[in-house]
GROMACS .gro file of C-alpha atoms in nm:
model
  482
    1MET     CA    1   0.000   0.000   0.000
    2LEU     CA    2   0.281   0.239   0.092
    3TYR     CA    3   0.457   0.150  -0.234
    4LEU     CA    4   0.147   0.236  -0.438
    5LEU     CA    5   0.111   0.565  -0.250
    6ALA     CA    6   0.475   0.652  -0.315
    7LEU     CA    7   0.436   0.564  -0.683
    8LEU     CA    8   0.123   0.780  -0.706
    9LEU     CA    9   0.297   1.076  -0.546
   10HIS     CA   10   0.596   1.030  -0.778
   11ARG     CA   11   0.371   1.040  -1.083
   12LEU     CA   12   0.152   1.327  -0.961
   13PRO     CA   13   0.359   1.608  -1.117
   14LEU     CA   14   0.331   1.433  -1.454
   15ALA     CA   15  -0.046   1.463  -1.444
   16MET     CA   16  -0.034   1.825  -1.324
   17GLY     CA   17   0.252   1.948  -1.542
   18GLN     CA   18   0.340   1.940  -1.910
   19TYR     CA   19   0.609   1.682  -1.991
   20ASP     CA   20   0.806   1.763  -1.677
   21ILE     CA   21   0.918   1.409  -1.583
   22CYS     CA   22   1.168   1.210  -1.790
   23LYS     CA   23   1.138   0.873  -1.620
   24SER     CA   24   0.972   0.689  -1.334
   25TRP     CA   25   1.064   0.370  -1.145
   26VAL     CA   26   0.781   0.122  -1.193
   27THR     CA   27   0.714  -0.241  -1.105
   28THR     CA   28   0.588  -0.481  -1.370
   29ASP     CA   29   0.540  -0.857  -1.397
   30ASP     CA   30   0.902  -0.877  -1.513
   31GLY     CA   31   1.028  -0.683  -1.212
   32PRO     CA   32   1.112  -0.317  -1.142
   33SER     CA   33   1.240  -0.102  -1.426
   34TRP     CA   34   1.251   0.253  -1.554
   35GLU     CA   35   0.959   0.384  -1.756
   36PHE     CA   36   1.061   0.670  -1.985
   37TYR     CA   37   0.859   0.973  -2.096
   38ALA     CA   38   0.913   1.265  -2.330
   39CYS     CA   39   1.021   1.560  -2.115
   40GLN     CA   40   1.120   1.925  -2.139
   41PRO     CA   41   1.258   2.194  -1.905
   42LYS     CA   42   1.039   2.459  -1.750
   43ALA     CA   43   1.009   2.799  -1.912
   44MET     CA   44   1.229   3.075  -1.771
   45ARG     CA   45   1.341   3.433  -1.834
   46MET     CA   46   1.594   3.392  -2.112
   47LYS     CA   47   1.729   3.746  -2.081
   48ASP     CA   48   1.916   3.630  -1.769
   49TYR     CA   49   2.145   3.418  -1.990
   50VAL     CA   50   2.177   3.634  -2.300
   51THR     CA   51   2.475   3.801  -2.463
   52VAL     CA   52   2.390   4.132  -2.630
   53ARG     CA   53   2.565   4.312  -2.914
   54VAL     CA   54   2.472   4.652  -3.057
   55ASP     CA   55   2.603   4.772  -3.392
   56PRO     CA   56   2.721   4.952  -3.597
   57ALA     CA   57   3.016   5.078  -3.397
   58GLY     CA   58   2.948   5.419  -3.248
   59ILE     CA   59   2.568   5.383  -3.252
   60THR     CA   60   2.545   5.402  -2.869
   61CYS     CA   61   2.528   5.761  -2.752
   62GLY     CA   62   2.783   5.931  -2.527
   63ASP     CA   63   3.114   5.909  -2.714
   64PRO     CA   64   3.147   6.198  -2.774
   65PRO     CA   65   2.889   6.339  -2.529
   66GLU     CA   66   2.580   6.489  -2.691
   67ARG     CA   67   2.257   6.664  -2.598
   68PHE     CA   68   1.913   6.529  -2.675
   69CYS     CA   69   1.552   6.625  -2.622
   70THR     CA   70   1.213   6.452  -2.629
   71HIS     CA   71   0.900   6.482  -2.839
   72GLU     CA   72   0.718   6.620  -2.534
   73ASN     CA   73   0.971   6.902  -2.498
   74PRO     CA   74   1.129   6.918  -2.842
   75TYR     CA   75   1.312   7.247  -2.789
   76LEU     CA   76   1.424   7.191  -2.431
   77CYS     CA   77   1.735   6.995  -2.518
   78SER     CA   78   1.900   6.999  -2.180
   79ASP     CA   79   1.942   6.621  -2.138
   80GLU     CA   80   2.287   6.479  -2.201
   81CYS     CA   81   2.433   6.138  -2.283
   82ASP     CA   82   2.794   6.094  -2.170
   83ALA     CA   83   2.959   5.752  -2.176
   84SER     CA   84   3.230   5.866  -1.934
   85ASN     CA   85   2.977   5.957  -1.663
   86PRO     CA   86   2.793   5.656  -1.506
   87ASP     CA   87   2.495   5.876  -1.424
   88LEU     CA   88   2.461   5.995  -1.783
   89ALA     CA   89   2.569   5.684  -1.975
   90HIS     CA   90   2.326   5.454  -2.157
   91PRO     CA   91   2.516   5.129  -2.238
   92PRO     CA   92   2.347   4.814  -2.381
   93LYS     CA   93   2.350   4.629  -2.045
   94LEU     CA   94   2.077   4.864  -1.919
   95MET     CA   95   1.827   4.681  -2.141
   96PHE     CA   96   1.851   4.384  -1.905
   97ASP     CA   97   1.908   4.529  -1.558
   98SER     CA   98   1.658   4.544  -1.272
   99GLU     CA   99   1.500   4.887  -1.248
  100ASP     CA  100   1.474   5.000  -0.885
  101GLU     CA  101   1.192   5.220  -0.757
  102GLY     CA  102   1.037   5.250  -1.101
  103LEU     CA  103   1.325   5.454  -1.244
  104ALA     CA  104   1.373   5.347  -1.605
  105THR     CA  105   1.727   5.274  -1.718
  106TYR     CA  106   1.786   5.226  -2.087
  107TRP     CA  107   2.022   5.188  -2.377
  108GLN     CA  108   2.016   5.488  -2.608
  109SER     CA  109   2.143   5.550  -2.958
  110VAL     CA  110   2.296   5.864  -3.102
  111THR     CA  111   2.054   6.124  -3.234
  112TRP     CA  112   1.958   6.158  -3.600
  113ARG     CA  113   2.197   6.446  -3.656
  114ARG     CA  114   2.310   6.303  -3.991
  115TYR     CA  115   1.962   6.311  -4.146
  116PRO     CA  116   1.871   6.234  -4.426
  117GLU     CA  117   2.120   5.947  -4.388
  118PRO     CA  118   1.918   5.664  -4.225
  119LEU     CA  119   1.954   5.611  -3.852
  120LEU     CA  120   2.009   5.234  -3.835
  121ALA     CA  121   2.081   5.019  -3.530
  122ASN     CA  122   2.096   4.644  -3.474
  123ILE     CA  123   2.043   4.481  -3.133
  124THR     CA  124   2.149   4.115  -3.139
  125LEU     CA  125   2.065   3.870  -2.860
  126SER     CA  126   2.261   3.544  -2.854
  127TRP     CA  127   2.229   3.236  -2.634
  128ASN     CA  128   2.476   2.997  -2.798
  129LYS     CA  129   2.197   2.745  -2.749
  130SER     CA  130   1.869   2.651  -2.914
  131ILE     CA  131   1.573   2.781  -2.715
  132GLU     CA  132   1.199   2.741  -2.768
  133LEU     CA  133   0.981   3.049  -2.716
  134THR     CA  134   0.690   2.996  -2.477
  135ASP     CA  135   0.556   3.351  -2.441
  136ASP     CA  136   0.554   3.689  -2.615
  137ILE     CA  137   0.878   3.875  -2.683
  138VAL     CA  138   0.822   4.221  -2.532
  139ILE     CA  139   1.051   4.516  -2.614
  140THR     CA  140   0.999   4.836  -2.414
  141PHE     CA  141   1.100   5.164  -2.575
  142GLU     CA  142   1.142   5.498  -2.402
  143TYR     CA  143   1.060   5.824  -2.585
  144GLY     CA  144   0.861   5.657  -2.858
  145ARG     CA  145   0.858   5.331  -3.055
  146PRO     CA  146   1.031   5.303  -3.396
  147THR     CA  147   0.814   5.378  -3.695
  148ILE     CA  148   0.994   5.104  -3.891
  149MET     CA  149   1.173   4.797  -3.754
  150MET     CA  150   1.227   4.427  -3.818
  151LEU     CA  151   1.266   4.127  -3.592
  152GLU     CA  152   1.491   3.852  -3.729
  153LYS     CA  153   1.585   3.507  -3.600
  154SER     CA  154   1.870   3.265  -3.644
  155LEU     CA  155   1.873   2.889  -3.592
  156ASP     CA  156   2.247   2.844  -3.641
  157ASN     CA  157   2.409   3.083  -3.393
  158GLY     CA  158   2.396   3.385  -3.620
  159ARG     CA  159   2.543   3.235  -3.937
  160THR     CA  160   2.218   3.286  -4.129
  161TRP     CA  161   1.920   3.510  -4.053
  162HIS     CA  162   1.550   3.493  -4.142
  163PRO     CA  163   1.271   3.752  -4.105
  164TYR     CA  164   1.048   3.690  -3.802
  165GLN     CA  165   0.814   3.990  -3.815
  166TYR     CA  166   0.796   4.335  -3.978
  167TYR     CA  167   0.677   4.648  -3.798
  168ALA     CA  168   0.585   4.978  -3.962
  169ASP     CA  169   0.341   5.268  -3.940
  170ASP     CA  170   0.269   5.195  -4.308
  171CYS     CA  171   0.353   4.834  -4.402
  172MET     CA  172   0.289   4.879  -4.772
  173GLU     CA  173   0.515   5.182  -4.797
  174ALA     CA  174   0.793   5.035  -4.580
  175PHE     CA  175   0.796   4.669  -4.687
  176SER     CA  176   0.549   4.639  -4.978
  177MET     CA  177   0.336   4.412  -4.760
  178PRO     CA  178  -0.026   4.451  -4.649
  179ALA     CA  179  -0.074   4.497  -4.275
  180ARG     CA  180  -0.202   4.187  -4.095
  181ARG     CA  181  -0.274   4.085  -3.737
  182VAL     CA  182  -0.161   3.760  -3.579
  183ARG     CA  183  -0.507   3.697  -3.438
  184ASP     CA  184  -0.639   3.678  -3.794
  185LEU     CA  185  -0.409   3.391  -3.893
  186SER     CA  186  -0.547   3.039  -3.942
  187THR     CA  187  -0.421   2.693  -3.849
  188THR     CA  188  -0.252   2.662  -4.188
  189SER     CA  189  -0.079   3.001  -4.165
  190ALA     CA  190   0.018   3.014  -3.797
  191ASN     CA  191   0.388   3.031  -3.884
  192ARG     CA  192   0.351   3.303  -4.149
  193VAL     CA  193   0.586   3.600  -4.135
  194LEU     CA  194   0.374   3.915  -4.145
  195CYS     CA  195   0.389   4.294  -4.114
  196THR     CA  196   0.192   4.468  -3.840
  197GLU     CA  197   0.107   4.834  -3.784
  198GLU     CA  198  -0.016   4.784  -3.425
  199TYR     CA  199   0.310   4.882  -3.259
  200SER     CA  200   0.448   5.157  -3.478
  201ARG     CA  201   0.192   5.436  -3.499
  202TRP     CA  202   0.242   5.733  -3.270
  203ALA     CA  203   0.028   5.719  -2.959
  204GLY     CA  204   0.223   5.944  -2.722
  205SER     CA  205   0.553   5.850  -2.562
  206LYS     CA  206   0.402   5.792  -2.216
  207LYS     CA  207   0.114   5.571  -2.330
  208GLU     CA  208   0.237   5.301  -2.564
  209LYS     CA  209   0.594   5.183  -2.511
  210THR     CA  210   0.598   4.814  -2.597
  211VAL     CA  211   0.651   4.623  -2.919
  212ARG     CA  212   0.550   4.256  -2.915
  213PHE     CA  213   0.615   3.941  -3.107
  214GLU     CA  214   0.292   3.759  -3.026
  215VAL     CA  215   0.380   3.399  -2.940
  216ARG     CA  216   0.070   3.344  -2.726
  217ASP     CA  217  -0.165   3.459  -3.003
  218ARG     CA  218  -0.008   3.206  -3.239
  219PHE     CA  219  -0.041   2.932  -2.975
  220ALA     CA  220  -0.404   3.035  -2.926
  221ILE     CA  221  -0.482   2.943  -3.287
  222PHE     CA  222  -0.453   2.579  -3.173
  223ALA     CA  223  -0.498   2.593  -2.795
  224GLY     CA  224  -0.785   2.843  -2.773
  225PRO     CA  225  -0.781   3.201  -2.641
  226ASP     CA  226  -0.707   3.090  -2.283
  227LEU     CA  227  -0.452   2.829  -2.393
  228LYS     CA  228  -0.653   2.559  -2.219
  229ASN     CA  229  -0.635   2.306  -2.503
  230MET     CA  230  -0.257   2.255  -2.489
  231ASP     CA  231  -0.295   1.894  -2.606
  232ASN     CA  232  -0.408   2.021  -2.943
  233LEU     CA  233  -0.112   2.258  -2.957
  234TYR     CA  234   0.137   1.980  -2.880
  235THR     CA  235  -0.029   1.759  -3.141
  236ARG     CA  236   0.007   2.033  -3.401
  237LEU     CA  237   0.370   2.098  -3.307
  238GLU     CA  238   0.441   1.737  -3.401
  239SER     CA  239   0.229   1.717  -3.714
  240ALA     CA  240   0.248   2.062  -3.878
  241LYS     CA  241   0.561   2.099  -4.089
  242GLY     CA  242   0.792   2.373  -3.972
  243LEU     CA  243   0.573   2.481  -3.678
  244LYS     CA  244   0.809   2.361  -3.404
  245ASP     CA  245   1.109   2.523  -3.572
  246PHE     CA  246   0.916   2.848  -3.608
  247PHE     CA  247   0.927   2.896  -3.231
  248THR     CA  248   1.291   2.784  -3.203
  249VAL     CA  249   1.582   3.031  -3.209
  250THR     CA  250   1.947   3.055  -3.114
  251ASP     CA  251   1.965   3.431  -3.174
  252LEU     CA  252   1.728   3.724  -3.217
  253ARG     CA  253   1.805   4.051  -3.391
  254MET     CA  254   1.609   4.376  -3.383
  255ARG     CA  255   1.681   4.596  -3.681
  256LEU     CA  256   1.575   4.951  -3.596
  257LEU     CA  257   1.523   5.129  -3.928
  258ARG     CA  258   1.349   5.459  -3.847
  259PRO     CA  259   1.292   5.621  -3.505
  260ALA     CA  260   0.973   5.764  -3.362
  261LEU     CA  261   0.872   6.084  -3.541
  262GLY     CA  262   0.623   6.219  -3.288
  263GLY     CA  263   0.331   6.182  -3.525
  264THR     CA  264   0.469   6.432  -3.779
  265TYR     CA  265   0.724   6.444  -4.059
  266VAL     CA  266   1.096   6.478  -3.983
  267GLN     CA  267   1.169   6.830  -3.862
  268ARG     CA  268   1.515   6.916  -3.987
  269GLU     CA  269   1.549   7.216  -3.756
  270ASN     CA  270   1.560   6.989  -3.452
  271LEU     CA  271   1.715   6.648  -3.509
  272TYR     CA  272   1.809   6.597  -3.143
  273LYS     CA  273   1.467   6.450  -3.062
  274TYR     CA  274   1.504   6.153  -3.296
  275PHE     CA  275   1.683   5.850  -3.147
  276TYR     CA  276   1.618   5.498  -3.012
  277ALA     CA  277   1.597   5.410  -2.643
  278VAL     CA  278   1.525   5.057  -2.514
  279SER     CA  279   1.469   5.003  -2.142
  280ASN     CA  280   1.378   4.633  -2.134
  281ILE     CA  281   1.363   4.317  -2.348
  282GLU     CA  282   1.167   4.020  -2.215
  283VAL     CA  283   1.218   3.679  -2.375
  284THR     CA  284   1.049   3.381  -2.212
  285GLY     CA  285   1.132   3.031  -2.328
  286ARG     CA  286   1.286   2.698  -2.245
  287CYS     CA  287   1.604   2.524  -2.346
  288LYS     CA  288   1.550   2.306  -2.651
  289CYS     CA  289   1.650   1.958  -2.539
  290ASN     CA  290   1.462   1.758  -2.803
  291LEU     CA  291   1.229   1.624  -2.531
  292HIS     CA  292   1.520   1.438  -2.370
  293ALA     CA  293   1.569   1.654  -2.056
  294ASN     CA  294   1.365   1.835  -1.795
  295LEU     CA  295   1.653   2.039  -1.652
  296CYS     CA  296   1.875   2.302  -1.813
  297THR     CA  297   2.163   2.463  -1.625
  298PHE     CA  298   2.403   2.750  -1.691
  299LYS     CA  299   2.757   2.612  -1.711
  300GLU     CA  300   3.077   2.780  -1.823
  301GLY     CA  301   2.895   3.073  -1.976
  302SER     CA  302   2.625   2.885  -2.167
  303LEU     CA  303   2.305   2.689  -2.113
  304GLN     CA  304   2.332   2.310  -2.114
  305CYS     CA  305   2.058   2.046  -2.113
  306GLU     CA  306   2.087   1.782  -1.840
  307CYS     CA  307   2.023   1.498  -2.082
  308GLU     CA  308   1.825   1.183  -2.004
  309HIS     CA  309   1.728   0.883  -2.222
  310ASN     CA  310   2.098   0.797  -2.281
  311THR     CA  311   2.145   1.109  -2.493
  312THR     CA  312   2.419   1.369  -2.480
  313GLY     CA  313   2.519   1.705  -2.629
  314GLN     CA  314   2.417   2.064  -2.561
  315ASP     CA  315   2.068   1.996  -2.703
  316CYS     CA  316   2.067   1.619  -2.626
  317GLY     CA  317   2.108   1.582  -2.999
  318LYS     CA  318   2.297   1.253  -3.014
  319CYS     CA  319   2.322   0.918  -2.839
  320LYS     CA  320   2.589   0.839  -2.584
  321LYS     CA  321   2.881   0.636  -2.716
  322ASN     CA  322   2.764   0.296  -2.597
  323PHE     CA  323   2.395   0.355  -2.675
  324ARG     CA  324   2.392   0.372  -3.053
  325SER     CA  325   2.215   0.051  -3.144
  326ARG     CA  326   1.976   0.267  -3.345
  327SER     CA  327   1.989   0.613  -3.493
  328TRP     CA  328   1.920   0.909  -3.265
  329ARG     CA  329   1.567   1.052  -3.268
  330ALA     CA  330   1.410   1.346  -3.091
  331GLY     CA  331   1.139   1.270  -2.839
  332SER     CA  332   0.777   1.324  -2.941
  333TYR     CA  333   0.480   1.490  -2.770
  334LEU     CA  334   0.269   1.205  -2.908
  335PRO     CA  335   0.094   0.992  -2.808
  336LEU     CA  336  -0.070   1.205  -2.542
  337PRO     CA  337  -0.034   1.253  -2.252
  338ASN     CA  338   0.321   1.120  -2.195
  339GLY     CA  339   0.465   1.127  -2.545
  340SER     CA  340   0.738   0.902  -2.683
  341PRO     CA  341   1.088   0.928  -2.533
  342ASN     CA  342   1.262   0.760  -2.829
  343ALA     CA  343   1.545   0.677  -2.589
  344CYS     CA  344   1.885   0.570  -2.714
  345ALA     CA  345   1.967   0.210  -2.632
  346ALA     CA  346   2.264  -0.021  -2.601
  347ALA     CA  347   2.301  -0.317  -2.837
  348GLY     CA  348   2.099  -0.613  -2.714
  349SER     CA  349   1.878  -0.406  -2.484
  350ALA     CA  350   1.500  -0.399  -2.499
  351PHE     CA  351   1.521  -0.090  -2.713
  352GLY     CA  352   1.776  -0.231  -2.957
  353ASN     CA  353   1.676  -0.592  -3.037
  354CYS     CA  354   1.534  -0.495  -3.375
  355GLU     CA  355   1.780  -0.221  -3.470
  356CYS     CA  356   2.034  -0.216  -3.750
  357TYR     CA  357   2.268   0.071  -3.650
  358GLY     CA  358   2.107   0.287  -3.917
  359HIS     CA  359   2.221   0.059  -4.202
  360SER     CA  360   1.875  -0.085  -4.275
  361ASN     CA  361   1.514   0.021  -4.220
  362ARG     CA  362   1.367  -0.327  -4.265
  363CYS     CA  363   1.361  -0.627  -4.034
  364SER     CA  364   1.236  -0.983  -4.071
  365TYR     CA  365   1.127  -1.236  -3.809
  366ILE     CA  366   1.269  -1.586  -3.853
  367ASP     CA  367   1.012  -1.808  -3.688
  368PHE     CA  368   1.206  -2.132  -3.641
  369LEU     CA  369   1.504  -1.944  -3.492
  370ASN     CA  370   1.288  -1.700  -3.294
  371VAL     CA  371   1.510  -1.406  -3.392
  372VAL     CA  372   1.464  -1.076  -3.572
  373THR     CA  373   1.722  -0.994  -3.835
  374CYS     CA  374   1.793  -0.688  -4.045
  375VAL     CA  375   1.720  -0.708  -4.416
  376SER     CA  376   1.921  -0.554  -4.702
  377CYS     CA  377   2.201  -0.403  -4.494
  378LYS     CA  378   2.354  -0.096  -4.659
  379HIS     CA  379   2.690   0.079  -4.634
  380ASN     CA  380   2.880  -0.248  -4.703
  381THR     CA  381   2.756  -0.409  -4.380
  382ARG     CA  382   2.606  -0.750  -4.308
  383GLY     CA  383   2.486  -0.960  -4.015
  384GLN     CA  384   2.178  -0.988  -3.796
  385HIS     CA  385   2.209  -0.623  -3.690
  386CYS     CA  386   2.425  -0.507  -3.983
  387GLN     CA  387   2.709  -0.511  -3.733
  388HIS     CA  388   2.969  -0.687  -3.952
  389CYS     CA  389   3.140  -0.587  -4.276
  390ARG     CA  390   3.079  -0.750  -4.613
  391LEU     CA  391   3.349  -0.962  -4.771
  392GLY     CA  392   3.606  -0.730  -4.926
  393PHE     CA  393   3.550  -0.458  -4.665
  394TYR     CA  394   3.696  -0.414  -4.319
  395ARG     CA  395   3.594  -0.239  -3.997
  396ASN     CA  396   3.697   0.126  -3.984
  397SER     CA  397   3.836   0.150  -3.631
  398SER     CA  398   3.789   0.528  -3.623
  399ALA     CA  399   3.412   0.507  -3.688
  400GLU     CA  400   3.124   0.404  -3.462
  401LEU     CA  401   2.894   0.116  -3.559
  402ASP     CA  402   2.621   0.357  -3.672
  403ASP     CA  403   2.856   0.550  -3.901
  404GLU     CA  404   2.795   0.517  -4.276
  405ASN     CA  405   3.170   0.475  -4.322
  406VAL     CA  406   3.206   0.195  -4.068
  407CYS     CA  407   3.306  -0.052  -4.343
  408ILE     CA  408   3.562   0.058  -4.601
  409ALA     CA  409   3.731  -0.121  -4.896
  410ASN     CA  410   3.976  -0.403  -4.805
  411VAL     CA  411   4.321  -0.388  -4.940
  412CYS     CA  412   4.463  -0.685  -4.756
  413ASP     CA  413   4.393  -0.920  -4.465
  414ASP     CA  414   4.543  -1.223  -4.297
  415GLU     CA  415   4.309  -1.483  -4.453
  416LEU     CA  416   4.220  -1.421  -4.818
  417LEU     CA  417   4.411  -1.122  -4.953
  418LEU     CA  418   4.757  -1.216  -4.838
  419CYS     CA  419   5.051  -0.988  -4.908
  420GLN     CA  420   5.285  -1.170  -5.147
  421ASN     CA  421   5.659  -1.235  -5.135
  422GLY     CA  422   5.698  -1.182  -4.761
  423GLY     CA  423   5.500  -0.858  -4.745
  424THR     CA  424   5.303  -0.773  -4.429
  425CYS     CA  425   4.950  -0.632  -4.408
  426TYR     CA  426   4.931  -0.301  -4.215
  427GLN     CA  427   4.587  -0.224  -4.057
  428ASN     CA  428   4.414  -0.387  -4.356
  429GLN     CA  429   4.499  -0.076  -4.556
  430ARG     CA  430   4.824  -0.157  -4.740
  431CYS     CA  431   5.097  -0.413  -4.781
  432ILE     CA  432   5.442  -0.324  -4.659
  433CYS     CA  433   5.666  -0.484  -4.919
  434PRO     CA  434   6.021  -0.619  -4.868
  435VAL     CA  435   6.311  -0.485  -5.070
  436GLY     CA  436   6.286  -0.596  -5.431
  437PHE     CA  437   5.906  -0.611  -5.459
  438LYS     CA  438   5.624  -0.365  -5.523
  439GLY     CA  439   5.253  -0.352  -5.609
  440VAL     CA  440   4.931  -0.353  -5.410
  441LEU     CA  441   5.005  -0.703  -5.276
  442CYS     CA  442   5.385  -0.692  -5.330
  443GLN     CA  443   5.328  -0.913  -5.632
  444GLN     CA  444   5.568  -0.735  -5.872
  445SER     CA  445   5.945  -0.756  -5.881
  446ARG     CA  446   6.130  -0.424  -5.869
  447CYS     CA  447   6.429  -0.551  -6.071
  448GLU     CA  448   6.457  -0.461  -6.436
  449ALA     CA  449   6.499  -0.711  -6.721
  450ASP     CA  450   6.853  -0.605  -6.811
  451ARG     CA  451   6.986  -0.624  -6.453
  452LYS     CA  452   7.200  -0.921  -6.354
  453ASP     CA  453   7.005  -0.998  -6.041
  454CYS     CA  454   6.683  -1.053  -6.239
  455ASP     CA  455   6.733  -1.423  -6.286
  456GLY     CA  456   6.476  -1.666  -6.410
  457ALA     CA  457   6.377  -1.768  -6.060
  458SER     CA  458   6.266  -1.422  -5.961
  459SER     CA  459   6.079  -1.379  -6.288
  460THR     CA  460   5.909  -1.711  -6.233
  461ARG     CA  461   5.809  -1.614  -5.879
  462ALA     CA  462   5.663  -1.287  -6.007
  463ALA     CA  463   5.470  -1.468  -6.282
  464ILE     CA  464   5.330  -1.727  -6.038
  465SER     CA  465   5.231  -1.449  -5.798
  466THR     CA  466   5.050  -1.265  -6.077
  467VAL     CA  467   4.860  -1.579  -6.178
  468LEU     CA  468   4.762  -1.653  -5.818
  469LEU     CA  469   4.642  -1.299  -5.771
  470GLY     CA  470   4.426  -1.324  -6.083
  471VAL     CA  471   4.269  -1.651  -5.962
  472LEU     CA  472   4.205  -1.502  -5.620
  473GLY     CA  473   4.040  -1.198  -5.776
  474LEU     CA  474   3.805  -1.421  -5.978
  475GLN     CA  475   3.711  -1.611  -5.663
  476LEU     CA  476   3.638  -1.293  -5.472
  477ARG     CA  477   3.415  -1.163  -5.748
  478GLY     CA  478   3.233  -1.494  -5.755
  479TRP     CA  479   3.174  -1.486  -5.377
  480ALA     CA  480   3.057  -1.124  -5.393
  481ASP     CA  481   2.793  -1.218  -5.648
  482LEU     CA  482   2.645  -1.486  -5.422
   0.00000   0.00000   0.00000
């Protein structure tokens, strides 16, 4: 009774949470064992682990010091930005600090003193880790939101970038796109990149400060307005092509293309009121662990999944060395409610009895032997689990069993392809020939016909070796055709 109560309490968080347990110790008719589940870490504030970069060089105000003013008091330009004075500096780190007593601290750009040259600024957030967004991205601007900006994402640590959302006071003029709202998207267009005018029109600097990337509204397309039908969302994340990747990023980049104008055209006589100022960036998400971990820790300057299911890597993206009896697979949210762990397994374990190390996708049951064997092994492999090399190929000692290059061409061995004339086979890759002989199998004499030491005996030995090699080659071809 106590055991059942303990088991119930151990499983309780699984029923209350969403994929928050990776495994549970259970008792079956065959004895106690681990039962595995798909699992994922809890959502957290990702800005606590971010690295920020602002460019181009010199875009942050204060070097040299300069005055600025606001749209509320456009001709009272008594405020100053000075990078050498901590009380007047506005470095990028102030976008992520804690603001005490309601006093806003913010990063600020230089003013638009070089108008009509565009005032462009990029703010890049990097995690050196795949993360999955679970809530809206919220960017808080001081002194007015940009009239034109873009949000971009990267999935490969900033090597390539893709548009995530466009923002403009006039989408057609800025990006040649009609304005659309996320809440108007359908189940088939939930991952569409769109342009919105909701966050760019002037509404007064003290009223509307935030710009959003609406993650929750896109989730609501599947889970309902209150996000109560999460099962449907998880089902769609598995079945809809590209949907899961849409909410996955390694980096985010805000491209600020035109500052707030105060509801009017650019007034050349006072360019000190045009600039960007960002006081806060909220990014909520979880470490992407491919449903193989429920914990993610910050180690040595980067986030790291605490991998379960015999997986390893920063994202649990591969099997541990001795658990590669089948190819690695991400976990799955399906079937509900526990999902599929798709755990990596050692050869001969319950998970690996019918696996072929990735060299075959077909198995056959041999009734009278009561065994399952792989069919049509590829990559020059053979055997019940495609674990051996075909005749004429040898095991590549530098490759794992699930590597496509595990079996490579055989030059020589100690049974069939013997090195001739006293040669020795080195790592099945080449014959080391004695002085006086050459060739793949040391079958050719090095001496020339007009040299005295090329007597009939040596020529005869070379001829016999050549004949034997030819016969052996015919036999090998015959065996390979069987």
